[in-house]
Tab-separated table of C-alpha atoms (C1' of nucleotides) in Angstrom:
chain	number	residue	atom	x	y	z
A	1	UNK	CA	29.628	9.841	2.927
A	2	UNK	CA	27.171	11.837	5.013
A	3	UNK	CA	24.658	11.545	2.195
A	4	UNK	CA	23.033	8.481	3.599
A	5	UNK	CA	23.091	9.963	7.081
A	6	UNK	CA	21.281	13.176	6.315
A	7	UNK	CA	18.778	11.623	4.002
A	8	UNK	CA	18.006	8.905	6.519
A	9	UNK	CA	17.511	11.448	9.251
A	10	UNK	CA	15.344	13.664	7.098
A	11	UNK	CA	13.233	10.788	5.921
A	12	UNK	CA	12.608	9.688	9.464
A	13	UNK	CA	11.644	13.193	10.517
A	14	UNK	CA	9.199	13.412	7.658
A	15	UNK	CA	7.683	10.003	8.353
A	16	UNK	CA	7.080	11.049	11.923
A	17	UNK	CA	5.712	14.415	10.892
A	18	UNK	CA	3.344	12.657	8.520
A	19	UNK	CA	2.090	10.442	11.322
A	20	UNK	CA	1.681	13.458	13.572
A	21	UNK	CA	-0.400	15.254	10.967
A	22	UNK	CA	-2.508	12.144	10.566
A	23	UNK	CA	-3.222	12.275	14.282
A	24	UNK	CA	-4.648	15.754	14.187
A	25	UNK	CA	-6.020	16.050	10.669
A	26	UNK	CA	-7.021	12.598	9.546
A	27	UNK	CA	-6.511	11.210	6.111
A	28	UNK	CA	-8.796	13.724	4.450
A	29	UNK	CA	-7.034	16.716	5.943
A	30	UNK	CA	-3.474	15.502	5.750
A	31	UNK	CA	-1.699	17.595	3.137
A	32	UNK	CA	1.918	17.762	2.102
A	33	UNK	CA	2.137	21.345	3.272
A	34	UNK	CA	0.936	20.444	6.731
A	35	UNK	CA	3.448	17.633	6.924
A	36	UNK	CA	6.192	19.992	5.803
A	37	UNK	CA	5.093	22.558	8.363
A	38	UNK	CA	5.008	19.918	11.094
A	39	UNK	CA	8.550	18.948	10.197
A	40	UNK	CA	9.654	22.573	9.989
A	41	UNK	CA	10.498	22.306	6.315
A	42	UNK	CA	9.102	23.263	2.954
A	43	UNK	CA	6.727	21.249	0.836
A	44	UNK	CA	9.404	20.765	-1.766
A	45	UNK	CA	11.597	18.821	0.592
A	46	UNK	CA	8.851	16.337	1.271
A	47	UNK	CA	8.598	15.418	-2.385
A	48	UNK	CA	12.365	15.400	-2.612
A	49	UNK	CA	12.548	12.528	-0.160
A	50	UNK	CA	9.346	10.742	-1.099
A	51	UNK	CA	8.152	10.112	-4.620
A	52	UNK	CA	4.642	11.190	-3.785
A	53	UNK	CA	2.070	11.576	-1.063
A	54	UNK	CA	1.096	7.935	-1.084
A	55	UNK	CA	4.644	6.758	-0.541
A	56	UNK	CA	5.062	9.196	2.325
A	57	UNK	CA	2.105	7.830	4.197
A	58	UNK	CA	3.111	4.276	3.500
A	59	UNK	CA	6.382	5.047	5.229
A	60	UNK	CA	4.532	6.776	8.023
A	61	UNK	CA	2.645	3.567	8.624
A	62	UNK	CA	5.853	1.554	8.506
A	63	UNK	CA	7.344	3.856	11.105
A	64	UNK	CA	4.379	3.498	13.426
A	65	UNK	CA	4.461	-0.230	12.909
A	66	UNK	CA	8.128	-0.333	13.842
A	67	UNK	CA	7.434	1.505	17.077
A	68	UNK	CA	4.679	-0.921	17.968
A	69	UNK	CA	6.832	-3.900	17.049
A	70	UNK	CA	9.797	-2.753	19.125
A	71	UNK	CA	7.611	-1.970	22.093
A	72	UNK	CA	6.234	-5.474	22.154
A	73	UNK	CA	9.603	-7.063	21.455
A	74	UNK	CA	11.137	-5.262	24.404
A	75	UNK	CA	8.522	-6.756	26.698
A	76	UNK	CA	8.801	-10.190	25.149
A	77	UNK	CA	12.494	-10.236	25.956
A	78	UNK	CA	11.667	-9.945	29.642
A	79	UNK	CA	9.113	-12.721	29.550
A	80	UNK	CA	10.117	-16.060	31.038
A	81	UNK	CA	6.925	-18.113	31.152
A	82	UNK	CA	4.385	-18.682	28.396
A	83	UNK	CA	1.836	-16.674	30.318
A	84	UNK	CA	4.289	-13.812	30.612
A	85	UNK	CA	4.742	-13.876	26.863
A	86	UNK	CA	1.018	-13.453	26.390
A	87	UNK	CA	0.943	-10.668	28.922
A	88	UNK	CA	3.875	-9.029	27.176
A	89	UNK	CA	1.925	-8.824	23.943
A	90	UNK	CA	-1.157	-7.505	25.669
A	91	UNK	CA	0.651	-4.997	27.860
A	92	UNK	CA	2.796	-3.902	24.939
A	93	UNK	CA	-0.198	-3.108	22.792
A	94	UNK	CA	-1.566	-0.861	25.507
A	95	UNK	CA	1.584	0.997	26.497
A	96	UNK	CA	0.758	4.557	27.524
A	97	UNK	CA	2.616	6.143	24.651
A	98	UNK	CA	0.735	4.002	22.124
A	99	UNK	CA	-2.711	3.741	23.635
A	100	UNK	CA	-3.537	7.418	23.112
A	101	UNK	CA	-6.624	8.795	21.383
A	102	UNK	CA	-4.573	10.762	18.901
A	103	UNK	CA	-2.465	7.748	18.018
A	104	UNK	CA	-5.597	5.698	17.539
A	105	UNK	CA	-6.986	8.385	15.248
A	106	UNK	CA	-3.933	8.147	13.070
A	107	UNK	CA	-4.129	4.357	12.917
A	108	UNK	CA	-7.795	4.535	12.117
A	109	UNK	CA	-7.116	6.884	9.239
A	110	UNK	CA	-4.421	4.610	7.918
A	111	UNK	CA	-6.614	1.543	8.257
A	112	UNK	CA	-9.400	3.282	6.415
A	113	UNK	CA	-7.117	3.574	3.401
A	114	UNK	CA	-5.900	-0.013	3.502
A	115	UNK	CA	-8.480	-1.273	1.024
A	116	UNK	CA	-7.226	1.174	-1.574
A	117	UNK	CA	-3.492	0.826	-1.087
A	118	UNK	CA	-1.642	-2.438	-1.587
A	119	UNK	CA	1.360	-1.328	0.442
A	120	UNK	CA	-0.725	-0.327	3.414
A	121	UNK	CA	-2.588	-3.600	3.169
A	122	UNK	CA	0.703	-5.465	3.248
A	123	UNK	CA	1.835	-3.676	6.387
A	124	UNK	CA	-1.465	-4.348	8.051
A	125	UNK	CA	-1.178	-8.013	7.207
A	126	UNK	CA	2.272	-8.106	8.735
A	127	UNK	CA	1.038	-6.469	11.902
A	128	UNK	CA	-1.704	-8.996	12.418
A	129	UNK	CA	0.501	-11.921	11.502
A	130	UNK	CA	3.118	-10.781	13.972
A	131	UNK	CA	0.639	-10.233	16.759
A	132	UNK	CA	-0.808	-13.670	16.190
A	133	UNK	CA	2.625	-15.237	16.067
A	134	UNK	CA	3.736	-13.510	19.241
A	135	UNK	CA	0.633	-14.661	21.043
A	136	UNK	CA	1.041	-18.188	19.782
A	137	UNK	CA	4.548	-18.358	21.161
A	138	UNK	CA	2.971	-18.325	24.581
A	139	UNK	CA	-0.366	-19.963	23.898
A	140	UNK	CA	1.133	-23.030	22.297
A	141	UNK	CA	2.182	-24.280	25.687
A	142	UNK	CA	-1.068	-23.523	27.439
A	143	UNK	CA	-3.673	-25.018	25.168
A	144	UNK	CA	-4.079	-27.405	22.257
A	145	UNK	CA	-3.164	-25.854	18.917
A	146	UNK	CA	-6.703	-25.344	17.738
A	147	UNK	CA	-7.734	-23.618	20.958
A	148	UNK	CA	-4.581	-21.584	21.015
A	149	UNK	CA	-5.256	-20.241	17.556
A	150	UNK	CA	-8.789	-19.449	18.490
A	151	UNK	CA	-7.643	-17.514	21.510
A	152	UNK	CA	-5.061	-15.652	19.477
A	153	UNK	CA	-7.734	-14.610	17.005
A	154	UNK	CA	-10.025	-13.384	19.724
A	155	UNK	CA	-7.276	-11.498	21.512
A	156	UNK	CA	-6.159	-9.657	18.375
A	157	UNK	CA	-9.749	-8.750	17.590
A	158	UNK	CA	-10.273	-7.563	21.152
A	159	UNK	CA	-7.169	-5.418	21.100
A	160	UNK	CA	-8.241	-3.902	17.799
A	161	UNK	CA	-11.668	-3.319	19.227
A	162	UNK	CA	-10.371	-1.450	22.253
A	163	UNK	CA	-8.086	0.637	20.089
A	164	UNK	CA	-11.016	1.535	17.911
A	165	UNK	CA	-12.988	2.445	20.994
A	166	UNK	CA	-10.316	4.752	22.270
A	167	UNK	CA	-10.124	6.397	18.870
A	168	UNK	CA	-13.862	6.962	18.813
A	169	UNK	CA	-14.200	8.174	22.395
A	170	UNK	CA	-11.128	9.387	24.283
A	171	UNK	CA	-12.687	8.594	27.641
A	172	UNK	CA	-14.564	5.462	26.713
A	173	UNK	CA	-11.959	3.028	27.959
A	174	UNK	CA	-8.947	3.230	30.218
A	175	UNK	CA	-5.665	1.557	29.566
A	176	UNK	CA	-5.941	-0.455	32.762
A	177	UNK	CA	-9.429	-1.634	32.027
A	178	UNK	CA	-8.565	-2.632	28.490
A	179	UNK	CA	-5.624	-4.690	29.711
A	180	UNK	CA	-7.600	-6.334	32.438
A	181	UNK	CA	-10.479	-7.209	30.119
A	182	UNK	CA	-8.234	-8.782	27.530
A	183	UNK	CA	-6.396	-10.796	30.134
A	184	UNK	CA	-9.669	-11.860	31.693
A	185	UNK	CA	-10.841	-13.193	28.361
A	186	UNK	CA	-7.623	-15.135	27.943
A	187	UNK	CA	-8.063	-16.602	31.412
A	188	UNK	CA	-11.690	-17.459	30.855
A	189	UNK	CA	-10.970	-19.144	27.557
A	190	UNK	CA	-8.046	-21.072	28.927
A	191	UNK	CA	-10.214	-22.280	31.776
A	192	UNK	CA	-12.978	-23.231	29.380
A	193	UNK	CA	-10.456	-25.099	27.252
A	194	UNK	CA	-9.093	-26.870	30.289
A	195	UNK	CA	-12.257	-28.332	31.680
A	196	UNK	CA	-14.850	-30.608	30.101
A	197	UNK	CA	-17.633	-28.951	28.181
A	198	UNK	CA	-20.842	-28.570	30.148
A	199	UNK	CA	-22.994	-26.817	27.585
A	200	UNK	CA	-23.911	-23.168	27.699
A	201	UNK	CA	-25.086	-21.887	31.066
A	202	UNK	CA	-28.219	-19.859	31.662
A	203	UNK	CA	-31.924	-20.491	30.969
B	1	UNK	CA	-48.312	18.042	-1.134
B	2	UNK	CA	-45.838	15.789	-2.899
B	3	UNK	CA	-43.027	18.101	-1.832
B	4	UNK	CA	-42.214	16.113	1.245
B	5	UNK	CA	-42.520	12.901	-0.696
B	6	UNK	CA	-40.088	13.668	-3.470
B	7	UNK	CA	-37.598	15.431	-1.293
B	8	UNK	CA	-37.676	12.586	1.209
B	9	UNK	CA	-37.123	10.037	-1.529
B	10	UNK	CA	-34.340	12.012	-3.105
B	11	UNK	CA	-32.608	12.584	0.176
B	12	UNK	CA	-32.705	8.903	0.952
B	13	UNK	CA	-31.305	8.025	-2.480
B	14	UNK	CA	-28.486	10.472	-1.981
B	15	UNK	CA	-27.687	9.232	1.504
B	16	UNK	CA	-27.428	5.724	0.165
B	17	UNK	CA	-25.380	6.823	-2.812
B	18	UNK	CA	-23.034	8.611	-0.451
B	19	UNK	CA	-22.586	5.457	1.589
B	20	UNK	CA	-22.011	3.447	-1.570
B	21	UNK	CA	-19.310	5.836	-2.714
B	22	UNK	CA	-17.722	5.601	0.704
B	23	UNK	CA	-17.540	1.842	0.250
B	24	UNK	CA	-15.550	2.044	-2.932
B	25	UNK	CA	-13.659	5.290	-2.599
B	26	UNK	CA	-13.101	5.897	1.070
B	27	UNK	CA	-13.335	9.232	2.768
B	28	UNK	CA	-10.453	10.732	0.832
B	29	UNK	CA	-11.867	9.825	-2.553
B	30	UNK	CA	-15.523	10.497	-1.873
B	31	UNK	CA	-16.500	13.544	-3.885
B	32	UNK	CA	-19.856	15.160	-4.482
B	33	UNK	CA	-19.630	14.380	-8.176
B	34	UNK	CA	-19.113	10.701	-7.508
B	35	UNK	CA	-22.063	10.656	-5.141
B	36	UNK	CA	-24.169	12.414	-7.750
B	37	UNK	CA	-23.036	9.965	-10.410
B	38	UNK	CA	-23.787	7.025	-8.129
B	39	UNK	CA	-27.279	8.383	-7.617
B	40	UNK	CA	-27.698	9.094	-11.311
B	41	UNK	CA	-28.024	12.809	-10.757
B	42	UNK	CA	-26.006	15.983	-11.062
B	43	UNK	CA	-23.769	17.498	-8.466
B	44	UNK	CA	-26.107	20.435	-8.113
B	45	UNK	CA	-28.907	18.272	-6.830
B	46	UNK	CA	-26.754	16.936	-4.036
B	47	UNK	CA	-26.153	20.404	-2.672
B	48	UNK	CA	-29.796	21.223	-3.221
B	49	UNK	CA	-30.786	18.589	-0.706
B	50	UNK	CA	-27.840	18.851	1.649
B	51	UNK	CA	-26.261	22.062	2.849
B	52	UNK	CA	-22.768	20.759	2.244
B	53	UNK	CA	-20.595	17.709	1.946
B	54	UNK	CA	-20.263	17.257	5.679
B	55	UNK	CA	-24.000	17.174	6.207
B	56	UNK	CA	-24.400	14.656	3.417
B	57	UNK	CA	-22.014	12.206	4.990
B	58	UNK	CA	-23.492	12.732	8.409
B	59	UNK	CA	-26.802	11.629	6.957
B	60	UNK	CA	-25.107	8.744	5.208
B	61	UNK	CA	-23.889	7.549	8.573
B	62	UNK	CA	-27.352	8.012	10.077
B	63	UNK	CA	-28.796	5.919	7.298
B	64	UNK	CA	-26.294	3.123	7.815
B	65	UNK	CA	-26.921	3.310	11.528
B	66	UNK	CA	-30.651	2.987	10.973
B	67	UNK	CA	-30.134	-0.141	8.892
B	68	UNK	CA	-27.989	-1.678	11.587
B	69	UNK	CA	-30.443	-0.721	14.284
B	70	UNK	CA	-33.455	-2.149	12.462
B	71	UNK	CA	-31.625	-5.355	11.668
B	72	UNK	CA	-30.891	-5.968	15.311
B	73	UNK	CA	-34.337	-4.871	16.448
B	74	UNK	CA	-35.969	-7.354	14.097
B	75	UNK	CA	-34.006	-10.167	15.683
B	76	UNK	CA	-34.613	-8.922	19.192
B	77	UNK	CA	-38.340	-9.113	18.577
B	78	UNK	CA	-38.032	-12.850	17.967
B	79	UNK	CA	-35.998	-13.451	21.098
B	80	UNK	CA	-37.731	-15.046	24.032
B	81	UNK	CA	-35.009	-15.887	26.528
B	82	UNK	CA	-32.203	-13.646	27.801
B	83	UNK	CA	-29.678	-15.793	25.961
B	84	UNK	CA	-31.638	-15.374	22.765
B	85	UNK	CA	-31.541	-11.619	23.216
B	86	UNK	CA	-27.770	-11.736	23.415
B	87	UNK	CA	-27.601	-13.979	20.386
B	88	UNK	CA	-29.932	-11.621	18.544
B	89	UNK	CA	-27.519	-8.754	19.032
B	90	UNK	CA	-24.538	-10.829	17.987
B	91	UNK	CA	-26.203	-12.431	14.983
B	92	UNK	CA	-27.699	-9.115	13.947
B	93	UNK	CA	-24.317	-7.434	13.879
B	94	UNK	CA	-23.020	-10.117	11.555
B	95	UNK	CA	-25.924	-10.387	9.124
B	96	UNK	CA	-24.682	-11.200	5.655
B	97	UNK	CA	-25.799	-7.919	4.151
B	98	UNK	CA	-23.948	-5.969	6.846
B	99	UNK	CA	-20.864	-8.026	7.435
B	100	UNK	CA	-19.358	-7.323	4.010
B	101	UNK	CA	-15.860	-6.004	3.317
B	102	UNK	CA	-17.171	-3.032	1.372
B	103	UNK	CA	-19.588	-2.117	4.128
B	104	UNK	CA	-16.808	-2.349	6.668
B	105	UNK	CA	-14.667	-0.073	4.515
B	106	UNK	CA	-17.366	2.542	4.548
B	107	UNK	CA	-17.791	2.306	8.308
B	108	UNK	CA	-14.064	2.501	8.786
B	109	UNK	CA	-13.915	5.659	6.727
B	110	UNK	CA	-16.716	7.187	8.699
B	111	UNK	CA	-15.139	6.205	12.010
B	112	UNK	CA	-11.863	7.713	10.932
B	113	UNK	CA	-13.596	11.083	10.667
B	114	UNK	CA	-15.399	10.836	13.991
B	115	UNK	CA	-12.705	12.724	15.905
B	116	UNK	CA	-13.146	15.716	13.615
B	117	UNK	CA	-16.935	15.831	13.334
B	118	UNK	CA	-19.200	16.319	16.338
B	119	UNK	CA	-22.245	14.925	14.553
B	120	UNK	CA	-20.477	11.750	13.527
B	121	UNK	CA	-19.186	11.382	17.050
B	122	UNK	CA	-22.698	11.684	18.372
B	123	UNK	CA	-23.973	8.954	16.080
B	124	UNK	CA	-21.112	6.703	17.037
B	125	UNK	CA	-21.874	7.242	20.701
B	126	UNK	CA	-25.478	6.302	20.077
B	127	UNK	CA	-24.471	3.138	18.280
B	128	UNK	CA	-22.287	1.944	21.110
B	129	UNK	CA	-24.797	2.926	23.760
B	130	UNK	CA	-27.521	1.034	21.960
B	131	UNK	CA	-25.425	-2.051	21.460
B	132	UNK	CA	-24.515	-2.051	25.119
B	133	UNK	CA	-28.098	-1.502	26.159
B	134	UNK	CA	-29.362	-4.289	23.915
B	135	UNK	CA	-26.801	-6.675	25.294
B	136	UNK	CA	-27.590	-5.710	28.858
B	137	UNK	CA	-31.254	-6.503	28.327
B	138	UNK	CA	-30.221	-10.135	28.125
B	139	UNK	CA	-27.133	-10.165	30.309
B	140	UNK	CA	-28.875	-8.631	33.281
B	141	UNK	CA	-30.628	-11.909	33.944
B	142	UNK	CA	-27.567	-14.093	33.481
B	143	UNK	CA	-24.937	-12.421	35.596
B	144	UNK	CA	-24.503	-9.863	38.360
B	145	UNK	CA	-24.649	-6.285	37.117
B	146	UNK	CA	-20.941	-5.691	37.287
B	147	UNK	CA	-20.109	-8.841	35.354
B	148	UNK	CA	-22.872	-8.177	32.873
B	149	UNK	CA	-21.472	-4.757	32.090
B	150	UNK	CA	-18.039	-6.196	31.724
B	151	UNK	CA	-19.275	-8.784	29.273
B	152	UNK	CA	-21.177	-6.160	27.300
B	153	UNK	CA	-18.037	-4.098	26.998
B	154	UNK	CA	-15.999	-7.032	25.794
B	155	UNK	CA	-18.627	-8.143	23.313
B	156	UNK	CA	-18.946	-4.711	21.743
B	157	UNK	CA	-15.187	-4.445	21.462
B	158	UNK	CA	-15.000	-7.916	19.939
B	159	UNK	CA	-17.667	-7.149	17.395
B	160	UNK	CA	-15.880	-3.934	16.462
B	161	UNK	CA	-12.646	-5.861	16.227
B	162	UNK	CA	-14.058	-8.424	13.835
B	163	UNK	CA	-15.615	-5.733	11.706
B	164	UNK	CA	-12.273	-4.005	11.523
B	165	UNK	CA	-10.653	-7.266	10.552
B	166	UNK	CA	-13.072	-7.860	7.741
B	167	UNK	CA	-12.496	-4.343	6.510
B	168	UNK	CA	-8.745	-4.858	6.522
B	169	UNK	CA	-8.739	-8.317	4.956
B	170	UNK	CA	-11.806	-9.525	3.066
B	171	UNK	CA	-10.952	-13.167	3.677
B	172	UNK	CA	-9.477	-12.866	7.133
B	173	UNK	CA	-12.602	-13.877	8.988
B	174	UNK	CA	-15.841	-15.573	8.078
B	175	UNK	CA	-19.230	-14.546	9.304
B	176	UNK	CA	-19.771	-17.929	10.931
B	177	UNK	CA	-16.445	-17.897	12.704
B	178	UNK	CA	-16.939	-14.368	13.975
B	179	UNK	CA	-20.325	-15.272	15.398
B	180	UNK	CA	-19.082	-18.445	16.995
B	181	UNK	CA	-16.064	-16.719	18.560
B	182	UNK	CA	-18.130	-13.951	20.073
B	183	UNK	CA	-20.653	-16.394	21.459
B	184	UNK	CA	-17.873	-18.575	22.804
B	185	UNK	CA	-16.454	-15.629	24.687
B	186	UNK	CA	-19.850	-14.861	26.164
B	187	UNK	CA	-20.187	-18.470	27.235
B	188	UNK	CA	-16.720	-18.627	28.691
B	189	UNK	CA	-17.196	-15.440	30.632
B	190	UNK	CA	-20.589	-16.470	31.928
B	191	UNK	CA	-19.092	-19.751	33.103
B	192	UNK	CA	-16.206	-17.943	34.718
B	193	UNK	CA	-18.650	-15.622	36.440
B	194	UNK	CA	-20.737	-18.527	37.606
B	195	UNK	CA	-18.081	-20.584	39.321
B	196	UNK	CA	-15.692	-19.760	42.108
B	197	UNK	CA	-12.422	-18.146	41.140
B	198	UNK	CA	-9.518	-20.558	40.983
B	199	UNK	CA	-6.744	-18.232	39.930
B	200	UNK	CA	-5.266	-18.124	36.457
B	201	UNK	CA	-4.372	-21.485	34.968
B	202	UNK	CA	-1.006	-22.364	33.468
B	203	UNK	CA	2.554	-22.329	34.833
C	1	DC	C1'	40.019	26.619	-2.587
C	2	DT	C1'	37.040	24.985	-5.807
C	3	DA	C1'	34.120	21.992	-8.319
C	4	DT	C1'	30.710	18.670	-7.811
C	5	DA	C1'	26.832	16.948	-5.841
C	6	DA	C1'	23.279	17.085	-2.560
C	7	DA	C1'	19.917	19.797	0.237
C	8	DT	C1'	16.494	23.079	0.261
C	9	DT	C1'	13.534	26.622	-1.135
C	10	DG	C1'	9.926	29.184	-3.521
C	11	DT	C1'	7.431	29.585	-7.588
C	12	DC	C1'	4.602	27.944	-10.930
C	13	DC	C1'	1.194	24.920	-13.157
C	14	DC	C1'	-3.030	22.793	-13.384
C	15	DA	C1'	-6.444	19.362	-12.151
C	16	DT	C1'	-9.788	18.678	-8.712
C	17	DG	C1'	-13.468	19.566	-6.047
C	18	DG	C1'	-16.679	22.286	-2.999
C	19	DG	C1'	-20.020	25.546	-3.361
C	20	DT	C1'	-22.986	29.351	-5.860
C	21	DC	C1'	-26.302	30.685	-9.120
C	22	DA	C1'	-29.155	31.684	-12.912
C	23	DA	C1'	-31.625	29.297	-16.159
C	24	DT	C1'	-34.590	25.482	-17.510
C	25	DT	C1'	-37.682	21.712	-16.956
C	26	DC	C1'	-41.295	19.416	-14.330
C	27	DT	C1'	-45.325	19.223	-11.074
C	28	DT	C1'	-49.274	20.454	-9.313
C	29	DG	C1'	-53.132	22.694	-7.637
C	30	DA	C1'	-56.738	25.829	-8.846
D	1	DT	C1'	-54.801	25.412	-18.979
D	2	DC	C1'	-51.719	28.041	-16.686
D	3	DA	C1'	-49.131	30.225	-13.216
D	4	DA	C1'	-46.421	29.250	-8.879
D	5	DG	C1'	-43.216	26.822	-7.052
D	6	DA	C1'	-40.304	22.890	-6.787
D	7	DA	C1'	-36.798	19.880	-9.091
D	8	DT	C1'	-32.852	19.730	-11.730
D	9	DT	C1'	-29.194	21.061	-14.519
D	10	DG	C1'	-24.830	22.945	-16.149
D	11	DA	C1'	-21.863	26.645	-16.169
D	12	DC	C1'	-18.996	29.177	-13.382
D	13	DC	C1'	-15.867	30.685	-9.483
D	14	DC	C1'	-12.163	30.045	-6.661
D	15	DA	C1'	-9.434	27.917	-3.024
D	16	DT	C1'	-6.707	24.005	-2.327
D	17	DG	C1'	-3.360	20.802	-2.989
D	18	DG	C1'	-0.253	17.584	-5.543
D	19	DG	C1'	3.530	17.683	-8.144
D	20	DA	C1'	7.395	19.703	-11.359
D	21	DC	C1'	11.276	22.586	-11.616
D	22	DA	C1'	14.726	26.027	-11.782
D	23	DA	C1'	17.296	28.593	-8.697
D	24	DT	C1'	19.918	28.955	-4.561
D	25	DT	C1'	22.327	27.428	-0.660
D	26	DT	C1'	25.085	24.161	1.711
D	27	DA	C1'	28.114	20.391	2.249
D	28	DT	C1'	31.851	17.388	0.679
D	29	DA	C1'	35.730	15.621	-1.575
D	30	DG	C1'	39.945	16.218	-3.965
DNA sequence: CTATAAATTGTCCCATGGGTCAATTCTTGA
DNA sequence: TCAAGAATTGACCCATGGGACAATTTATAG
C-alpha cells in the first residue's frame, strides 16, 4: 500500500512548509494559504492532512524538535568523555543550520503560543527535559549531583538566552561566541564547585 | 487645557490594557475589541487614540519597558558598591511583579513580533543596551574591560533565558533560584577572571 | 480494464477583526 | 448658559482566513 507512503511524505512536506512560513511570517501572519503556497499545494490539501491549523503547527514544532534532537544525538554518539558529552550538547544546539535568525524567529513564535496550547507545552517540556538529561549524562561524572543539576539548569537557560538574542538581533551574537561563552560558564562553575568556597570577590 | 490630561490618561490605560490582553491572549489572539473590553471602553476609542493596532502594541511594549526600566533604576539608586549595582540589576529584573508567568507570556509575544516590526526591534535594542550598560557600571570596577563585557553578555542572556523558562513553564523556576543562579554565575566568572588560568577541569 | 479509494483542487460559507465615519454625549472656557 | 471642540459610541464596510465540501483527477488493486 502506497497510501501510507504518500501521506507520510505529504505530511512531512507540510510540516516543514509550516515551519518555513513561521520563520518569515511569525505566528500572527502564518496562514494556511501561505503554508500551502510554500509547499506548492492548495489550501485544501493542508486541511486534508491536518485536522486544523493548530494541529498543523503542533506537528511543525514536533518536526523542528526532531531535527534538534537528532543533531544533538549525532554529536553525542561521537563523545567519549563526560566533558565531550557536555560539549556535544552545547555544540549541537548551536549548529550552523539551527542557529539562524530565521529559525530562532520560528521557535520564538512557537514558544509564544505555548501557554495557550497544551500540545506545544508538552513538546517544550520534552525539549527541556531532554536537554537537561543529555547534559546530566556528562555532568554527573564531573560534579556532585546538586552542582551538576545547577549547572545543567544554567546551561539550558543560557542556550535559550542566546537563541532569543539571535532571534531579536541577527548580528547580536555569533555562533562561535555563544559556544565559547556557554563553555566558559561550564568551566567556571566546575572550577568553583571543585575548590573550597572563599566568599564573593570584589569590594 | 485638560485635553492633554485626559488623552494622556486614556492612552496610558489603553497601553496597559493592551499589555494585559497580550498576557492572556498572546499576539495571535490580541484583538482591538479585547483591548477595548479590558479597558472598559469601545473599540472606536482605541483607534481614536492610536493610529492602528501596530502602534498600540508598540506603545504597550514601551510602557512595559518603562516599568522595567524604572524598577531597575530604583534599585540602582540604593546601590553603593559596584557589586551592589550588579545585584540591583539582577534583583530588579526578577522583581515579583515582573517575574510572573503572565508577564513573561506578554513579553514573549512581543519579542516574537520583533523581527517584523522596526519599532519593536528598536525598543528591544534599547532594553538590551540599557541592561548591558547598567551591568557595566558595576562590572567595570571588578574586572578588566574585556571580561566585564563578557560577563555582561552572559548575564543578560541568562536573565532572558530564565524569563523564557518562566514563560514556558510557570513552575519551572522560582524567583529566588533564578536570582541565586545568576549571581552565582557572576561570582564564578569573577573568580575565574581573578585567578590564573589552569585549563579546564575534568578528565 | 475497471471499480474503488485516495489525492487534490477550487469554490463557497461565514465569523472575525481592522479600520472608517457620522452621530451623540461630555467638557470647558468665555 | 451656550457654543466649540473633544471624548466616545455604535453601526458599517470589507478583506482575510479558517474550515467544509463537492467535484475532479490520479493511483491502486483485482
